[in-house]
C-alpha atoms as one frame of an Amber mdcrd trajectory, in Angstrom:
protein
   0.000   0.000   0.000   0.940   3.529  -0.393   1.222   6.230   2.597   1.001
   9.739   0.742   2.390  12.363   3.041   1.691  15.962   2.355   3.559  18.825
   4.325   1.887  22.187   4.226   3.382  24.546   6.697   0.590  24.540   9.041
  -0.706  21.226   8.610   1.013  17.516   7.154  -1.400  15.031   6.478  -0.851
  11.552   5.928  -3.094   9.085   3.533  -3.140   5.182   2.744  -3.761   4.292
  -0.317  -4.741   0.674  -1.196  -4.617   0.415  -4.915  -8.023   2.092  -5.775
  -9.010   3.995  -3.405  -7.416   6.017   0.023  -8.714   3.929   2.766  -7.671
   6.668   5.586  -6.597  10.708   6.672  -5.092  11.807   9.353  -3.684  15.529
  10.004  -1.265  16.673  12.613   0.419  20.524  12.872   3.546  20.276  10.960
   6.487  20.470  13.032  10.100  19.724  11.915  11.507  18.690  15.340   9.221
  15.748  15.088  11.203  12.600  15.241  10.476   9.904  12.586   9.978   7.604
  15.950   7.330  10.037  17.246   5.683   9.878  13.741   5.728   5.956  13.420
   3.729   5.989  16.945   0.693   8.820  16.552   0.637   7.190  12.970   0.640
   3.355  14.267  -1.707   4.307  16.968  -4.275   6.045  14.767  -4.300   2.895
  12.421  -4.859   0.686  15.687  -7.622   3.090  16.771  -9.753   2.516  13.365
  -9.335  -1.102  12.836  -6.691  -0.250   9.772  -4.181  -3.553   9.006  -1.856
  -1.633   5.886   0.956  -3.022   4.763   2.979  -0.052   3.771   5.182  -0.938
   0.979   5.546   2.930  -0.882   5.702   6.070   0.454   5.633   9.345  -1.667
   5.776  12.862  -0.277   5.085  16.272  -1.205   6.582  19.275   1.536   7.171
  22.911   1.363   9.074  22.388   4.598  12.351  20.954   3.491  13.172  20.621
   7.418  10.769  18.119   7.333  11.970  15.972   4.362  14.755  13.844   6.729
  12.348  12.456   9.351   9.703  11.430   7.049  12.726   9.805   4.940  14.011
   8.207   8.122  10.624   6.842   8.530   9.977   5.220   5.401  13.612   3.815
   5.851  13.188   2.413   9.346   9.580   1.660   9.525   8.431   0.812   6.226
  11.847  -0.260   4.452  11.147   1.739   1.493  12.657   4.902  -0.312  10.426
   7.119  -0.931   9.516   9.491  -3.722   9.856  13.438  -2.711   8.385  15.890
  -5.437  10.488  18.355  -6.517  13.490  16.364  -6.489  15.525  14.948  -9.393
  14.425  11.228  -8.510  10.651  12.194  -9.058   9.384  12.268 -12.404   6.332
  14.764 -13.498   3.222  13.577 -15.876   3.173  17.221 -16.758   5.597  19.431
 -17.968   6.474  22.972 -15.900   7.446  25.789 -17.896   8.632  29.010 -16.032
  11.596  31.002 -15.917  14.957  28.917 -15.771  16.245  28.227 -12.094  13.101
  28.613 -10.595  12.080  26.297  -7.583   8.291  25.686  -8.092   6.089  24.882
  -4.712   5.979  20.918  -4.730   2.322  21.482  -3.712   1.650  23.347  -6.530
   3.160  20.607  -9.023   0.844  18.022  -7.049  -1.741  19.696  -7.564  -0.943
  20.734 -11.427  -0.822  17.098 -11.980  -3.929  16.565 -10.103  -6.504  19.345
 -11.903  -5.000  18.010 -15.226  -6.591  14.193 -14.697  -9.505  15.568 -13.341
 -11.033  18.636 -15.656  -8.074  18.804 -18.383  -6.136  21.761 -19.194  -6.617
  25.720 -19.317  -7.166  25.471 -15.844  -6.922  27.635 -12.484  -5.990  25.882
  -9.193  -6.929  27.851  -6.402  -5.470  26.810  -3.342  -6.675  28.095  -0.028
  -3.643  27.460   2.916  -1.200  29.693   4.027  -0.829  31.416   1.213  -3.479
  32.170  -1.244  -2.075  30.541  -4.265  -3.297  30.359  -7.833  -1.769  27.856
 -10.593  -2.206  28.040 -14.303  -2.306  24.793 -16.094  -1.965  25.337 -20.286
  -3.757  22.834 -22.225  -1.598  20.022 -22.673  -1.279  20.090 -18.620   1.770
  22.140 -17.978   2.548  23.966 -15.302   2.773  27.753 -16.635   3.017  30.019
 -13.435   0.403  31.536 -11.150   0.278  34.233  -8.390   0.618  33.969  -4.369
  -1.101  36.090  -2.375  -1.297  36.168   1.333  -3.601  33.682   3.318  -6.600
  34.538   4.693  -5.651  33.299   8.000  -2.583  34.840   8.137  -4.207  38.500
   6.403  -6.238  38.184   9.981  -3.424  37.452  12.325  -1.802  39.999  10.803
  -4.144  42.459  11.226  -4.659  41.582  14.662  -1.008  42.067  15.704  -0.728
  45.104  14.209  -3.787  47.370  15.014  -4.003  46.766  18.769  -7.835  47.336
  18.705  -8.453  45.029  16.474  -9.356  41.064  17.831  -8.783  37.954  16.514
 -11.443  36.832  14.594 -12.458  33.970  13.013 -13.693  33.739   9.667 -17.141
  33.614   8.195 -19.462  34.838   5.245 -21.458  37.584   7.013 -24.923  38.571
   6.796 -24.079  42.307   5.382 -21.649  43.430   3.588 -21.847  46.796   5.782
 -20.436  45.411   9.671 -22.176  46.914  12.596 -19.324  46.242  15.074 -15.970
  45.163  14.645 -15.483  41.427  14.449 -18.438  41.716  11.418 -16.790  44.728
  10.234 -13.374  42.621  10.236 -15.082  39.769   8.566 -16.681  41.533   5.920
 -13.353  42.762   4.624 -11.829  39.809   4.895 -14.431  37.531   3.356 -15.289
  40.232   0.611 -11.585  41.227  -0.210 -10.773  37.857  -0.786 -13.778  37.326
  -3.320 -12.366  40.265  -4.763  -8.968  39.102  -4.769  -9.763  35.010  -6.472
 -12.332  37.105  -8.659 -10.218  39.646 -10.467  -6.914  37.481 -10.351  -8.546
  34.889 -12.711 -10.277  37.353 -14.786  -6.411  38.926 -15.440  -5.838  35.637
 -16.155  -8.029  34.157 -18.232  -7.521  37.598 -20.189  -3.965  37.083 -20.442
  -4.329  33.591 -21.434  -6.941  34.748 -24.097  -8.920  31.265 -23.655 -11.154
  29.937 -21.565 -10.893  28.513 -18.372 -11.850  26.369 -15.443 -11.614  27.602
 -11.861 -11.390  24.636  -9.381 -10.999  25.414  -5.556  -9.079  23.593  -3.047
  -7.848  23.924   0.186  -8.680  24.551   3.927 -11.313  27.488   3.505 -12.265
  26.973   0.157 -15.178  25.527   0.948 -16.218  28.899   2.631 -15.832  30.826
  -0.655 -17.479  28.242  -2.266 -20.712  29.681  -1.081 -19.674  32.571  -3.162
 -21.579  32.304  -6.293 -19.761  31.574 -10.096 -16.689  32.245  -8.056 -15.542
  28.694  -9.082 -16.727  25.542 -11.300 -15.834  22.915  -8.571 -14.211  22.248
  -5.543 -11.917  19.757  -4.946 -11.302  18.615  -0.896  -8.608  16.234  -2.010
  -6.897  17.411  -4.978  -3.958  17.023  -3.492  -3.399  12.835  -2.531  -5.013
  12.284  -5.651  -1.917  14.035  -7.389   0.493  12.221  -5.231  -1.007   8.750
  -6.298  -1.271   9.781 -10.133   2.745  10.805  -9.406   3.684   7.853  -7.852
   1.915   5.271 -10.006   3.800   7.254 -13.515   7.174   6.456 -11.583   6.420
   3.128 -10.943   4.939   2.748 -14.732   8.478   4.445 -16.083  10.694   2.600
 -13.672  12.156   5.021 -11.748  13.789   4.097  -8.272  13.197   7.511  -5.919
């Protein structure tokens, strides 16, 4: 079976992966001084707790914490006797091709999920990915990986607005009734929500216009299904967009017979 591992810098969340279908999810803050000991036990313990036998034979991960990386390599080494596959490194072939400016390091997140809006809706697509960072990919027709934009996350436009105005509270976020807040925390959330509409909206109308073709908007992330109430702001949402690009990744290695 196949444990997908996917480090965000808030959250990592691991997946098994029996063949057809993932078969379990579990999250847990990411945290680089975690041991791959400490790892092997919450995970081991979680699979006890749910009745889950998995023979773990491949392990593929994708991290924009490269502190990370080692444990989660010493645990596939120790605990699973396997090497496994880490996007973004030479040993880890793409499906999809990524054209941007020479010596740039692309996101590994953002290649997962490149891979993953391209088997699922095609190309001329927008990946909208709701974690951190606000991040937008553009995948060209024959599924490459063209670019995109990052813009600040929602969560951490609200912390930051909290720590800096000393009035201000920490809030969390909603879609409020009105647009026009009667005290602060709606006030707070009203921008917040609003801008951000703003933000997705006008980002993929530049472009789509730049592009000069149409295109798909697909959603992802934590709070994407909150904007999803926001309407023709995207075509669909996609809560796991992400393992099912690490399984479409690792299952083209093992096709082309590479050894990560």
């Amino acid at each position: 079976m196949l444990l997908a591992v996917d480090c965000g810098n808030t959250n990592t969340v691991f997946s098994i992966y029996d063949g057809e279908e993932f078969i379990a999810m579990w999250r847990t803050a990411t945290d680089w001084k975690r041991t791959a000991d400490q790892y092997y036990v919450w995970l081991n313990t979680l699979m006890r707790l749910q009745g889950i036998e998995a023979d773990i034979t491949d392990m593929i991960i994708s991290s924009t914490v490269p502190r990370v990386v080692f444990n989660l390599r010493v645990l596939a080494d120790r605990y699973f006797n396997t090497r496994p596959l880490v996007v973004g490194k030479p040993g880890c072939l793409l499906p999809v091709a990524v054209r941007v400016d020479e010596g740039t390091a692309v996101g590994p997140d953002r290649l997962v999920n490149t891979v993953s809006g391209f088997d699922l809706y095609g190309g001329n697509l927008i990946v909208v990915d709701f974690g951190t960072a606000t991040t937008f990919d553009v995948v060209a027709e024959d599924g490459a990986y063209v670019g995109g934009v990052i813009a600040p996350g929602v969560n951490l436009s609200l912390e930051a607005l909290h720590q800096a105005a000393a009035a201000l509270p920490h809030v969390d976020i909603t879609k409020p009734e009105n647009v026009i807040g009667t005290n602060t925390v709606a006030c707070m959330q009203s921008g917040v929500f609003w801008g951000y509409v703003g933000l997705v909206r006008e980002i993929c109308t530049q472009i789509k216009a730049e592009r000069g073709v149409a295109m798909k908007v697909i959603s992802t992330g934590g709070l994407a299904p909150l904007f999803q109430q926001s309407a023709d702001l995207f075509d669909a949402f996609e809560d796991d967009l992400t393992m099912h690009g690490l399984q479409i990744i690792h299952k083209y290695n093992k096709e082309n017979g590479t050894d990560a």
